[in-house]
């Protein structure tokens, strides 16, 4: 199993089928929630995203995530709620919180940009940016924006008057990135995961329906209204289910609410399950083609990331 972002970047959109064909996957489904608009930041993960051990987006709202470890002889997955904390530490031991990773910077925020975001930060000319390679600040750009992101380095973009003193001299910088599982017994697995993608909410825990939408800051309407749905689940024997439910297509399928989806997954033998992005994003690719009926009038929607299935490497 592999989580792949559109265009192999941290932002951008691409169809699930395109991602799968480009990577030579046997099967794929759309995965995490993402920013869907016409801006240059479209495709930004709306929650945690880690690919190949690199954290590309911060966690949000203690929401559920799925983590993947591909071992030599088997692939393991675990579901759990996550939060994250990000900061950088100066050589003076002062610590400054980072609001986000690889996304649009807002007022009074510090945002971290890594090479996976693209060649530049796409920021405006307000504030200042620290261009860092290794642990050294190579350049401080004041009121310029859109700074180049160095290969093997990163940029800290600052739009906060109280941090203005950071622009006065160069410092040695150390990043502190922490992902914390709400359930402590899952911390070790999440810490070792190579890929993590976000969803909301949990549907099944320990073989029982447990829809944690309130804990995860979702809405009652999202839970109770029938929509196209995408979900992943684990069976008692460790097998992994990838499930899509068509919807918004009168005469074909009206979709499911999350209680119905959870009950269906339970019938299939799921002992753990979570909901992924659905609606017009819901897509299943298998044997070279899309095998469900995406609900958008235009057909298959471009998404932020997908979970892909490959034959195990010998």
PDB file of C-alpha atoms in Angstrom:
ATOM      1  CA  UNK A   1       0.000   0.000   0.000  1.00  0.00           C
ATOM      2  CA  UNK A   2       1.208   3.468  -0.811  1.00  0.00           C
ATOM      3  CA  UNK A   3      -0.198   6.960  -0.268  1.00  0.00           C
ATOM      4  CA  UNK A   4       0.571   9.203  -3.243  1.00  0.00           C
ATOM      5  CA  UNK A   5      -0.243  12.892  -3.579  1.00  0.00           C
ATOM      6  CA  UNK A   6      -1.320  14.490  -6.843  1.00  0.00           C
ATOM      7  CA  UNK A   7       1.686  15.356  -9.007  1.00  0.00           C
ATOM      8  CA  UNK A   8       3.956  13.857  -6.316  1.00  0.00           C
ATOM      9  CA  UNK A   9       3.873  17.220  -4.522  1.00  0.00           C
ATOM     10  CA  UNK A  10       2.256  18.745  -1.422  1.00  0.00           C
ATOM     11  CA  UNK A  11      -0.338  20.761  -3.356  1.00  0.00           C
ATOM     12  CA  UNK A  12      -2.084  20.252  -6.685  1.00  0.00           C
ATOM     13  CA  UNK A  13      -4.913  18.066  -7.980  1.00  0.00           C
ATOM     14  CA  UNK A  14      -4.977  14.898 -10.100  1.00  0.00           C
ATOM     15  CA  UNK A  15      -7.540  12.194 -10.826  1.00  0.00           C
ATOM     16  CA  UNK A  16      -7.244   8.995  -8.785  1.00  0.00           C
ATOM     17  CA  UNK A  17      -7.041   6.988 -12.009  1.00  0.00           C
ATOM     18  CA  UNK A  18      -4.233   9.221 -13.312  1.00  0.00           C
ATOM     19  CA  UNK A  19      -2.222   8.784 -10.110  1.00  0.00           C
ATOM     20  CA  UNK A  20      -2.717   5.001 -10.300  1.00  0.00           C
ATOM     21  CA  UNK A  21      -1.812   4.700 -13.988  1.00  0.00           C
ATOM     22  CA  UNK A  22       1.185   6.977 -13.615  1.00  0.00           C
ATOM     23  CA  UNK A  23       2.509   4.830 -10.756  1.00  0.00           C
ATOM     24  CA  UNK A  24       1.542   1.462 -12.270  1.00  0.00           C
ATOM     25  CA  UNK A  25      -0.840   0.495  -9.448  1.00  0.00           C
ATOM     26  CA  UNK A  26      -3.163  -2.512  -9.514  1.00  0.00           C
ATOM     27  CA  UNK A  27      -5.911  -0.657  -7.688  1.00  0.00           C
ATOM     28  CA  UNK A  28      -6.569   2.683  -5.992  1.00  0.00           C
ATOM     29  CA  UNK A  29      -9.126   4.759  -4.135  1.00  0.00           C
ATOM     30  CA  UNK A  30      -9.256   8.455  -3.375  1.00  0.00           C
ATOM     31  CA  UNK A  31      -8.033   9.158   0.135  1.00  0.00           C
ATOM     32  CA  UNK A  32      -7.758  12.208   2.398  1.00  0.00           C
ATOM     33  CA  UNK A  33      -9.754  15.413   2.565  1.00  0.00           C
ATOM     34  CA  UNK A  34      -8.196  18.361   0.761  1.00  0.00           C
ATOM     35  CA  UNK A  35      -8.646  21.976  -0.251  1.00  0.00           C
ATOM     36  CA  UNK A  36     -10.936  22.051  -3.297  1.00  0.00           C
ATOM     37  CA  UNK A  37     -11.048  25.437  -5.000  1.00  0.00           C
ATOM     38  CA  UNK A  38      -9.518  27.286  -7.927  1.00  0.00           C
ATOM     39  CA  UNK A  39      -6.627  28.751  -5.965  1.00  0.00           C
ATOM     40  CA  UNK A  40      -2.949  27.938  -6.352  1.00  0.00           C
ATOM     41  CA  UNK A  41      -3.234  26.039  -3.056  1.00  0.00           C
ATOM     42  CA  UNK A  42      -5.858  23.541  -4.308  1.00  0.00           C
ATOM     43  CA  UNK A  43      -5.010  19.995  -3.241  1.00  0.00           C
ATOM     44  CA  UNK A  44      -3.520  21.030   0.096  1.00  0.00           C
ATOM     45  CA  UNK A  45      -4.333  18.220   2.555  1.00  0.00           C
ATOM     46  CA  UNK A  46      -7.052  19.207   5.029  1.00  0.00           C
ATOM     47  CA  UNK A  47      -5.398  17.256   7.827  1.00  0.00           C
ATOM     48  CA  UNK A  48      -2.367  15.108   8.414  1.00  0.00           C
ATOM     49  CA  UNK A  49      -0.405  13.786   5.444  1.00  0.00           C
ATOM     50  CA  UNK A  50       2.883  11.897   5.591  1.00  0.00           C
ATOM     51  CA  UNK A  51       4.489  10.323   2.537  1.00  0.00           C
ATOM     52  CA  UNK A  52       7.664   8.238   2.653  1.00  0.00           C
ATOM     53  CA  UNK A  53       8.333   9.383   6.209  1.00  0.00           C
ATOM     54  CA  UNK A  54       8.064  13.101   5.387  1.00  0.00           C
ATOM     55  CA  UNK A  55       5.372  15.129   7.129  1.00  0.00           C
ATOM     56  CA  UNK A  56       3.740  17.249   4.399  1.00  0.00           C
ATOM     57  CA  UNK A  57       0.703  18.553   6.297  1.00  0.00           C
ATOM     58  CA  UNK A  58      -0.203  19.031   9.951  1.00  0.00           C
ATOM     59  CA  UNK A  59      -2.984  17.195  11.809  1.00  0.00           C
ATOM     60  CA  UNK A  60      -6.292  18.931  12.450  1.00  0.00           C
ATOM     61  CA  UNK A  61      -8.990  18.570  15.081  1.00  0.00           C
ATOM     62  CA  UNK A  62      -7.788  15.250  16.566  1.00  0.00           C
ATOM     63  CA  UNK A  63      -9.141  13.602  13.442  1.00  0.00           C
ATOM     64  CA  UNK A  64      -8.769   9.955  12.497  1.00  0.00           C
ATOM     65  CA  UNK A  65      -5.933   8.866  10.244  1.00  0.00           C
ATOM     66  CA  UNK A  66      -4.700   5.635   8.706  1.00  0.00           C
ATOM     67  CA  UNK A  67      -1.006   4.770   8.962  1.00  0.00           C
ATOM     68  CA  UNK A  68       0.810   2.275   6.745  1.00  0.00           C
ATOM     69  CA  UNK A  69       3.980   0.256   7.309  1.00  0.00           C
ATOM     70  CA  UNK A  70       5.151  -1.900   4.405  1.00  0.00           C
ATOM     71  CA  UNK A  71       7.279  -4.700   5.795  1.00  0.00           C
ATOM     72  CA  UNK A  72       9.254  -7.264   3.800  1.00  0.00           C
ATOM     73  CA  UNK A  73       6.562  -9.923   4.067  1.00  0.00           C
ATOM     74  CA  UNK A  74       3.413  -8.025   4.960  1.00  0.00           C
ATOM     75  CA  UNK A  75       1.816  -4.606   5.096  1.00  0.00           C
ATOM     76  CA  UNK A  76       0.328  -3.385   8.372  1.00  0.00           C
ATOM     77  CA  UNK A  77      -2.192  -0.597   8.912  1.00  0.00           C
ATOM     78  CA  UNK A  78      -3.514   1.092  12.012  1.00  0.00           C
ATOM     79  CA  UNK A  79      -6.329   3.588  12.563  1.00  0.00           C
ATOM     80  CA  UNK A  80      -6.235   6.259  15.230  1.00  0.00           C
ATOM     81  CA  UNK A  81      -6.855   9.884  16.080  1.00  0.00           C
ATOM     82  CA  UNK A  82      -3.856  12.193  15.834  1.00  0.00           C
ATOM     83  CA  UNK A  83      -2.763  15.667  16.754  1.00  0.00           C
ATOM     84  CA  UNK A  84       0.466  17.416  15.887  1.00  0.00           C
ATOM     85  CA  UNK A  85       2.732  20.127  17.249  1.00  0.00           C
ATOM     86  CA  UNK A  86       5.343  22.001  15.260  1.00  0.00           C
ATOM     87  CA  UNK A  87       7.958  24.468  16.382  1.00  0.00           C
ATOM     88  CA  UNK A  88      11.437  25.721  15.648  1.00  0.00           C
ATOM     89  CA  UNK A  89      14.106  26.371  18.220  1.00  0.00           C
ATOM     90  CA  UNK A  90      16.796  29.050  17.871  1.00  0.00           C
ATOM     91  CA  UNK A  91      20.353  28.683  19.076  1.00  0.00           C
ATOM     92  CA  UNK A  92      19.258  30.809  22.062  1.00  0.00           C
ATOM     93  CA  UNK A  93      16.827  28.004  23.030  1.00  0.00           C
ATOM     94  CA  UNK A  94      13.836  30.234  22.277  1.00  0.00           C
ATOM     95  CA  UNK A  95      10.958  28.209  20.838  1.00  0.00           C
ATOM     96  CA  UNK A  96       8.481  29.509  18.272  1.00  0.00           C
ATOM     97  CA  UNK A  97       5.288  27.664  17.252  1.00  0.00           C
ATOM     98  CA  UNK A  98       4.723  26.761  13.600  1.00  0.00           C
ATOM     99  CA  UNK A  99       1.073  27.006  12.556  1.00  0.00           C
ATOM    100  CA  UNK A 100       1.218  24.755   9.513  1.00  0.00           C
ATOM    101  CA  UNK A 101       3.171  23.006   6.782  1.00  0.00           C
ATOM    102  CA  UNK A 102       3.015  23.544   3.023  1.00  0.00           C
ATOM    103  CA  UNK A 103      -0.175  25.590   2.938  1.00  0.00           C
ATOM    104  CA  UNK A 104      -1.372  29.158   2.486  1.00  0.00           C
ATOM    105  CA  UNK A 105       0.097  31.427   5.152  1.00  0.00           C
ATOM    106  CA  UNK A 106      -2.462  33.555   6.996  1.00  0.00           C
ATOM    107  CA  UNK A 107      -2.103  36.570   9.269  1.00  0.00           C
ATOM    108  CA  UNK A 108      -0.072  36.130  12.445  1.00  0.00           C
ATOM    109  CA  UNK A 109       1.249  32.729  11.419  1.00  0.00           C
ATOM    110  CA  UNK A 110       4.549  30.970  10.861  1.00  0.00           C
ATOM    111  CA  UNK A 111       4.318  28.366   8.097  1.00  0.00           C
ATOM    112  CA  UNK A 112       6.966  25.824   7.117  1.00  0.00           C
ATOM    113  CA  UNK A 113       7.589  25.158   3.418  1.00  0.00           C
ATOM    114  CA  UNK A 114       9.508  22.057   2.302  1.00  0.00           C
ATOM    115  CA  UNK A 115      10.762  21.151  -1.203  1.00  0.00           C
ATOM    116  CA  UNK A 116       7.680  18.957  -1.748  1.00  0.00           C
ATOM    117  CA  UNK A 117       5.575  22.143  -1.840  1.00  0.00           C
ATOM    118  CA  UNK A 118       7.227  23.327  -5.043  1.00  0.00           C
ATOM    119  CA  UNK A 119      10.051  25.612  -6.159  1.00  0.00           C
ATOM    120  CA  UNK A 120       8.822  28.683  -4.214  1.00  0.00           C
ATOM    121  CA  UNK A 121       6.581  29.542  -1.251  1.00  0.00           C
ATOM    122  CA  UNK A 122       3.867  31.365  -3.277  1.00  0.00           C
ATOM    123  CA  UNK A 123       3.556  33.877  -0.425  1.00  0.00           C
ATOM    124  CA  UNK A 124       2.792  37.598  -0.653  1.00  0.00           C
ATOM    125  CA  UNK A 125       5.295  40.311   0.250  1.00  0.00           C
ATOM    126  CA  UNK A 126       4.108  40.818   3.830  1.00  0.00           C
ATOM    127  CA  UNK A 127       6.384  39.656   6.644  1.00  0.00           C
ATOM    128  CA  UNK A 128       9.678  37.903   6.062  1.00  0.00           C
ATOM    129  CA  UNK A 129      11.094  34.505   5.214  1.00  0.00           C
ATOM    130  CA  UNK A 130      14.060  32.547   6.548  1.00  0.00           C
ATOM    131  CA  UNK A 131      15.756  30.354   3.937  1.00  0.00           C
ATOM    132  CA  UNK A 132      17.379  27.475   5.809  1.00  0.00           C
ATOM    133  CA  UNK A 133      19.715  24.736   4.669  1.00  0.00           C
ATOM    134  CA  UNK A 134      20.937  22.190   7.159  1.00  0.00           C
ATOM    135  CA  UNK A 135      20.411  24.080  10.412  1.00  0.00           C
ATOM    136  CA  UNK A 136      21.747  27.431   9.220  1.00  0.00           C
ATOM    137  CA  UNK A 137      19.789  30.438   8.020  1.00  0.00           C
ATOM    138  CA  UNK A 138      21.336  31.232   4.644  1.00  0.00           C
ATOM    139  CA  UNK A 139      19.215  34.270   3.857  1.00  0.00           C
ATOM    140  CA  UNK A 140      16.526  36.462   5.394  1.00  0.00           C
ATOM    141  CA  UNK A 141      14.128  37.998   2.860  1.00  0.00           C
ATOM    142  CA  UNK A 142      12.080  40.911   4.218  1.00  0.00           C
ATOM    143  CA  UNK A 143       8.840  42.054   2.518  1.00  0.00           C
ATOM    144  CA  UNK A 144       9.592  40.084  -0.650  1.00  0.00           C
ATOM    145  CA  UNK A 145       7.641  36.820  -0.428  1.00  0.00           C
ATOM    146  CA  UNK A 146       7.572  33.893  -2.863  1.00  0.00           C
ATOM    147  CA  UNK A 147      11.015  32.777  -1.736  1.00  0.00           C
ATOM    148  CA  UNK A 148      12.855  29.864  -3.386  1.00  0.00           C
ATOM    149  CA  UNK A 149      12.737  26.638  -1.354  1.00  0.00           C
ATOM    150  CA  UNK A 150      16.215  25.067  -1.277  1.00  0.00           C
ATOM    151  CA  UNK A 151      16.681  21.383  -2.073  1.00  0.00           C
ATOM    152  CA  UNK A 152      17.580  19.655   1.175  1.00  0.00           C
ATOM    153  CA  UNK A 153      16.356  22.651   3.164  1.00  0.00           C
ATOM    154  CA  UNK A 154      13.188  24.565   3.966  1.00  0.00           C
ATOM    155  CA  UNK A 155      11.709  28.036   4.387  1.00  0.00           C
ATOM    156  CA  UNK A 156      10.070  29.505   7.470  1.00  0.00           C
ATOM    157  CA  UNK A 157       7.581  32.164   6.420  1.00  0.00           C
ATOM    158  CA  UNK A 158       6.679  34.624   9.186  1.00  0.00           C
ATOM    159  CA  UNK A 159       3.715  37.001   9.226  1.00  0.00           C
ATOM    160  CA  UNK A 160       3.606  38.038  12.845  1.00  0.00           C
ATOM    161  CA  UNK A 161       4.838  41.319  14.282  1.00  0.00           C
ATOM    162  CA  UNK A 162       5.829  39.784  17.625  1.00  0.00           C
ATOM    163  CA  UNK A 163       8.403  37.636  15.806  1.00  0.00           C
ATOM    164  CA  UNK A 164       9.932  40.586  13.959  1.00  0.00           C
ATOM    165  CA  UNK A 165      13.132  40.245  15.975  1.00  0.00           C
ATOM    166  CA  UNK A 166      13.802  36.980  14.141  1.00  0.00           C
ATOM    167  CA  UNK A 167      14.594  38.990  11.025  1.00  0.00           C
ATOM    168  CA  UNK A 168      17.397  40.939  12.713  1.00  0.00           C
ATOM    169  CA  UNK A 169      20.146  38.324  12.619  1.00  0.00           C
ATOM    170  CA  UNK A 170      20.890  34.866  11.357  1.00  0.00           C
ATOM    171  CA  UNK A 171      20.464  31.958  13.737  1.00  0.00           C
ATOM    172  CA  UNK A 172      20.945  28.241  13.919  1.00  0.00           C
ATOM    173  CA  UNK A 173      17.509  26.646  13.645  1.00  0.00           C
ATOM    174  CA  UNK A 174      16.236  23.272  14.826  1.00  0.00           C
ATOM    175  CA  UNK A 175      12.831  21.957  13.779  1.00  0.00           C
ATOM    176  CA  UNK A 176      10.648  20.018  16.219  1.00  0.00           C
ATOM    177  CA  UNK A 177       7.827  18.045  14.579  1.00  0.00           C
ATOM    178  CA  UNK A 178       5.647  15.786  16.733  1.00  0.00           C
ATOM    179  CA  UNK A 179       2.708  13.555  15.868  1.00  0.00           C
ATOM    180  CA  UNK A 180       0.820  12.243  18.881  1.00  0.00           C
ATOM    181  CA  UNK A 181      -1.712   9.415  18.871  1.00  0.00           C
ATOM    182  CA  UNK A 182      -4.689  10.046  21.169  1.00  0.00           C
ATOM    183  CA  UNK A 183      -4.498   6.349  22.105  1.00  0.00           C
ATOM    184  CA  UNK A 184      -0.999   5.923  23.612  1.00  0.00           C
ATOM    185  CA  UNK A 185      -0.731   2.264  22.624  1.00  0.00           C
ATOM    186  CA  UNK A 186      -0.727   3.325  18.953  1.00  0.00           C
ATOM    187  CA  UNK A 187       2.028   5.906  19.279  1.00  0.00           C
ATOM    188  CA  UNK A 188       4.846   3.514  18.387  1.00  0.00           C
ATOM    189  CA  UNK A 189       3.151   2.454  15.160  1.00  0.00           C
ATOM    190  CA  UNK A 190       2.373   5.988  14.029  1.00  0.00           C
ATOM    191  CA  UNK A 191       5.945   7.024  14.830  1.00  0.00           C
ATOM    192  CA  UNK A 192       7.254   4.249  12.553  1.00  0.00           C
ATOM    193  CA  UNK A 193       4.744   4.726   9.723  1.00  0.00           C
ATOM    194  CA  UNK A 194       5.989   5.529   6.248  1.00  0.00           C
ATOM    195  CA  UNK A 195       2.620   6.885   5.017  1.00  0.00           C
ATOM    196  CA  UNK A 196      -0.289   8.519   6.868  1.00  0.00           C
ATOM    197  CA  UNK A 197      -3.402  10.134   5.414  1.00  0.00           C
ATOM    198  CA  UNK A 198      -6.360  11.846   7.014  1.00  0.00           C
ATOM    199  CA  UNK A 199     -10.071  11.143   7.248  1.00  0.00           C
ATOM    200  CA  UNK A 200     -13.078  11.923   9.435  1.00  0.00           C
ATOM    201  CA  UNK A 201     -14.529  10.291  11.442  1.00  0.00           C
ATOM    202  CA  UNK A 202     -13.706   6.861  12.880  1.00  0.00           C
ATOM    203  CA  UNK A 203     -16.503   4.404  12.109  1.00  0.00           C
ATOM    204  CA  UNK A 204     -15.621   1.132  13.880  1.00  0.00           C
ATOM    205  CA  UNK A 205     -13.336   0.396  16.816  1.00  0.00           C
ATOM    206  CA  UNK A 206     -12.620  -3.035  18.307  1.00  0.00           C
ATOM    207  CA  UNK A 207     -15.411  -4.624  16.276  1.00  0.00           C
ATOM    208  CA  UNK A 208     -18.097  -2.154  17.360  1.00  0.00           C
ATOM    209  CA  UNK A 209     -19.596   0.874  15.630  1.00  0.00           C
ATOM    210  CA  UNK A 210     -18.125   4.033  17.123  1.00  0.00           C
ATOM    211  CA  UNK A 211     -18.715   7.156  14.995  1.00  0.00           C
ATOM    212  CA  UNK A 212     -16.611   9.849  16.675  1.00  0.00           C
ATOM    213  CA  UNK A 213     -17.786  12.846  14.638  1.00  0.00           C
ATOM    214  CA  UNK A 214     -18.199  15.188  17.617  1.00  0.00           C
ATOM    215  CA  UNK A 215     -14.686  14.496  18.964  1.00  0.00           C
ATOM    216  CA  UNK A 216     -13.294  15.122  15.490  1.00  0.00           C
ATOM    217  CA  UNK A 217     -15.148  18.410  14.909  1.00  0.00           C
ATOM    218  CA  UNK A 218     -17.282  17.166  12.064  1.00  0.00           C
ATOM    219  CA  UNK A 219     -20.983  18.005  11.616  1.00  0.00           C
ATOM    220  CA  UNK A 220     -24.215  16.148  12.295  1.00  0.00           C
ATOM    221  CA  UNK A 221     -25.417  16.846   8.748  1.00  0.00           C
ATOM    222  CA  UNK A 222     -22.243  15.310   7.274  1.00  0.00           C
ATOM    223  CA  UNK A 223     -22.859  12.159   9.317  1.00  0.00           C
ATOM    224  CA  UNK A 224     -26.613  11.798   8.775  1.00  0.00           C
ATOM    225  CA  UNK A 225     -27.019  12.802   5.106  1.00  0.00           C
ATOM    226  CA  UNK A 226     -26.579  10.198   2.385  1.00  0.00           C
ATOM    227  CA  UNK A 227     -23.582  10.900   0.152  1.00  0.00           C
ATOM    228  CA  UNK A 228     -21.141   8.958  -1.999  1.00  0.00           C
ATOM    229  CA  UNK A 229     -18.595   7.543   0.450  1.00  0.00           C
ATOM    230  CA  UNK A 230     -15.069   6.169   0.498  1.00  0.00           C
ATOM    231  CA  UNK A 231     -13.848   4.156   3.475  1.00  0.00           C
ATOM    232  CA  UNK A 232     -11.070   1.825   4.563  1.00  0.00           C
ATOM    233  CA  UNK A 233     -11.255  -0.953   7.115  1.00  0.00           C
ATOM    234  CA  UNK A 234      -9.317  -3.813   8.641  1.00  0.00           C
ATOM    235  CA  UNK A 235     -10.639  -7.342   9.162  1.00  0.00           C
ATOM    236  CA  UNK A 236      -9.851  -9.509  12.155  1.00  0.00           C
ATOM    237  CA  UNK A 237      -7.330 -11.498  10.072  1.00  0.00           C
ATOM    238  CA  UNK A 238      -5.489  -8.290   9.152  1.00  0.00           C
ATOM    239  CA  UNK A 239      -6.823  -7.981   5.612  1.00  0.00           C
ATOM    240  CA  UNK A 240      -7.428  -4.442   4.371  1.00  0.00           C
ATOM    241  CA  UNK A 241     -10.713  -3.328   2.789  1.00  0.00           C
ATOM    242  CA  UNK A 242     -11.024  -0.408   0.376  1.00  0.00           C
ATOM    243  CA  UNK A 243     -14.689   0.478  -0.138  1.00  0.00           C
ATOM    244  CA  UNK A 244     -16.574   2.992  -2.265  1.00  0.00           C
ATOM    245  CA  UNK A 245     -20.312   3.682  -2.267  1.00  0.00           C
ATOM    246  CA  UNK A 246     -21.847   5.570  -5.189  1.00  0.00           C
ATOM    247  CA  UNK A 247     -24.414   8.283  -4.510  1.00  0.00           C
ATOM    248  CA  UNK A 248     -26.236  11.377  -5.773  1.00  0.00           C
ATOM    249  CA  UNK A 249     -27.307   9.309  -8.807  1.00  0.00           C
ATOM    250  CA  UNK A 250     -31.093   8.718  -8.758  1.00  0.00           C
ATOM    251  CA  UNK A 251     -31.961   5.339 -10.216  1.00  0.00           C
ATOM    252  CA  UNK A 252     -28.455   4.034  -9.470  1.00  0.00           C
ATOM    253  CA  UNK A 253     -27.540   4.896  -5.878  1.00  0.00           C
ATOM    254  CA  UNK A 254     -28.473   7.530  -3.314  1.00  0.00           C
ATOM    255  CA  UNK A 255     -25.363   6.914  -1.203  1.00  0.00           C
ATOM    256  CA  UNK A 256     -25.119   6.136   2.487  1.00  0.00           C
ATOM    257  CA  UNK A 257     -25.046   8.019   5.744  1.00  0.00           C
ATOM    258  CA  UNK A 258     -22.268   7.062   8.125  1.00  0.00           C
ATOM    259  CA  UNK A 259     -24.449   4.825  10.297  1.00  0.00           C
ATOM    260  CA  UNK A 260     -25.384   2.821   7.191  1.00  0.00           C
ATOM    261  CA  UNK A 261     -21.781   2.739   6.005  1.00  0.00           C
ATOM    262  CA  UNK A 262     -20.573   1.531   9.412  1.00  0.00           C
ATOM    263  CA  UNK A 263     -23.204  -1.217   9.512  1.00  0.00           C
ATOM    264  CA  UNK A 264     -22.213  -2.331   5.999  1.00  0.00           C
ATOM    265  CA  UNK A 265     -18.531  -2.493   6.942  1.00  0.00           C
ATOM    266  CA  UNK A 266     -19.405  -4.442  10.078  1.00  0.00           C
ATOM    267  CA  UNK A 267     -21.292  -6.970   7.902  1.00  0.00           C
ATOM    268  CA  UNK A 268     -18.114  -7.379   5.839  1.00  0.00           C
ATOM    269  CA  UNK A 269     -16.241  -8.293   9.021  1.00  0.00           C
ATOM    270  CA  UNK A 270     -14.486  -5.009   9.792  1.00  0.00           C
ATOM    271  CA  UNK A 271     -13.026  -4.621  13.273  1.00  0.00           C
ATOM    272  CA  UNK A 272     -11.541  -1.147  12.596  1.00  0.00           C
ATOM    273  CA  UNK A 273     -12.742   1.385  10.023  1.00  0.00           C
ATOM    274  CA  UNK A 274     -12.661   5.060   9.099  1.00  0.00           C
ATOM    275  CA  UNK A 275     -14.320   7.372   6.615  1.00  0.00           C
ATOM    276  CA  UNK A 276     -12.251   9.066   3.903  1.00  0.00           C
ATOM    277  CA  UNK A 277     -13.156  11.929   1.582  1.00  0.00           C
ATOM    278  CA  UNK A 278     -16.345  11.166  -0.325  1.00  0.00           C
ATOM    279  CA  UNK A 279     -18.910  13.003  -2.420  1.00  0.00           C
ATOM    280  CA  UNK A 280     -17.649  13.805  -5.895  1.00  0.00           C
ATOM    281  CA  UNK A 281     -14.192  12.566  -4.902  1.00  0.00           C
ATOM    282  CA  UNK A 282     -15.326   8.955  -4.418  1.00  0.00           C
ATOM    283  CA  UNK A 283     -13.434   6.845  -6.972  1.00  0.00           C
ATOM    284  CA  UNK A 284     -12.295   3.237  -7.213  1.00  0.00           C
ATOM    285  CA  UNK A 285      -9.748   2.213  -9.834  1.00  0.00           C
ATOM    286  CA  UNK A 286      -9.166  -1.474 -10.603  1.00  0.00           C
ATOM    287  CA  UNK A 287      -7.500  -3.380 -13.453  1.00  0.00           C
ATOM    288  CA  UNK A 288      -6.838  -0.280 -15.510  1.00  0.00           C
ATOM    289  CA  UNK A 289     -10.204   1.480 -15.214  1.00  0.00           C
ATOM    290  CA  UNK A 290     -12.582   3.304 -12.875  1.00  0.00           C
ATOM    291  CA  UNK A 291     -15.131   0.727 -11.692  1.00  0.00           C
ATOM    292  CA  UNK A 292     -17.576   2.914  -9.733  1.00  0.00           C
ATOM    293  CA  UNK A 293     -19.713   5.826 -10.968  1.00  0.00           C
ATOM    294  CA  UNK A 294     -18.307   9.169  -9.735  1.00  0.00           C
ATOM    295  CA  UNK A 295     -21.152  11.580  -9.006  1.00  0.00           C
ATOM    296  CA  UNK A 296     -19.865  14.824 -10.560  1.00  0.00           C
ATOM    297  CA  UNK A 297     -21.503  15.717 -13.877  1.00  0.00           C
ATOM    298  CA  UNK A 298     -18.039  16.132 -15.376  1.00  0.00           C
ATOM    299  CA  UNK A 299     -17.088  12.605 -14.326  1.00  0.00           C
ATOM    300  CA  UNK A 300     -14.107  11.654 -12.183  1.00  0.00           C
ATOM    301  CA  UNK A 301     -12.945  14.504  -9.956  1.00  0.00           C
ATOM    302  CA  UNK A 302      -9.347  15.525  -9.416  1.00  0.00           C
ATOM    303  CA  UNK A 303      -8.278  14.883  -5.803  1.00  0.00           C
ATOM    304  CA  UNK A 304      -5.395  15.596  -3.442  1.00  0.00           C
ATOM    305  CA  UNK A 305      -4.135  12.095  -2.660  1.00  0.00           C
ATOM    306  CA  UNK A 306      -4.928   8.429  -3.152  1.00  0.00           C
ATOM    307  CA  UNK A 307      -4.170   5.036  -1.607  1.00  0.00           C
ATOM    308  CA  UNK A 308      -2.592   2.735  -4.183  1.00  0.00           C
ATOM    309  CA  UNK A 309      -2.171  -1.057  -4.236  1.00  0.00           C
ATOM    310  CA  UNK A 310       0.931  -2.674  -5.738  1.00  0.00           C
ATOM    311  CA  UNK A 311       2.182  -6.263  -6.046  1.00  0.00           C
ATOM    312  CA  UNK A 312       4.590  -7.029  -3.233  1.00  0.00           C
ATOM    313  CA  UNK A 313       8.199  -6.604  -4.290  1.00  0.00           C
ATOM    314  CA  UNK A 314      10.131  -9.875  -4.359  1.00  0.00           C
TER     315      UNK A 314
END
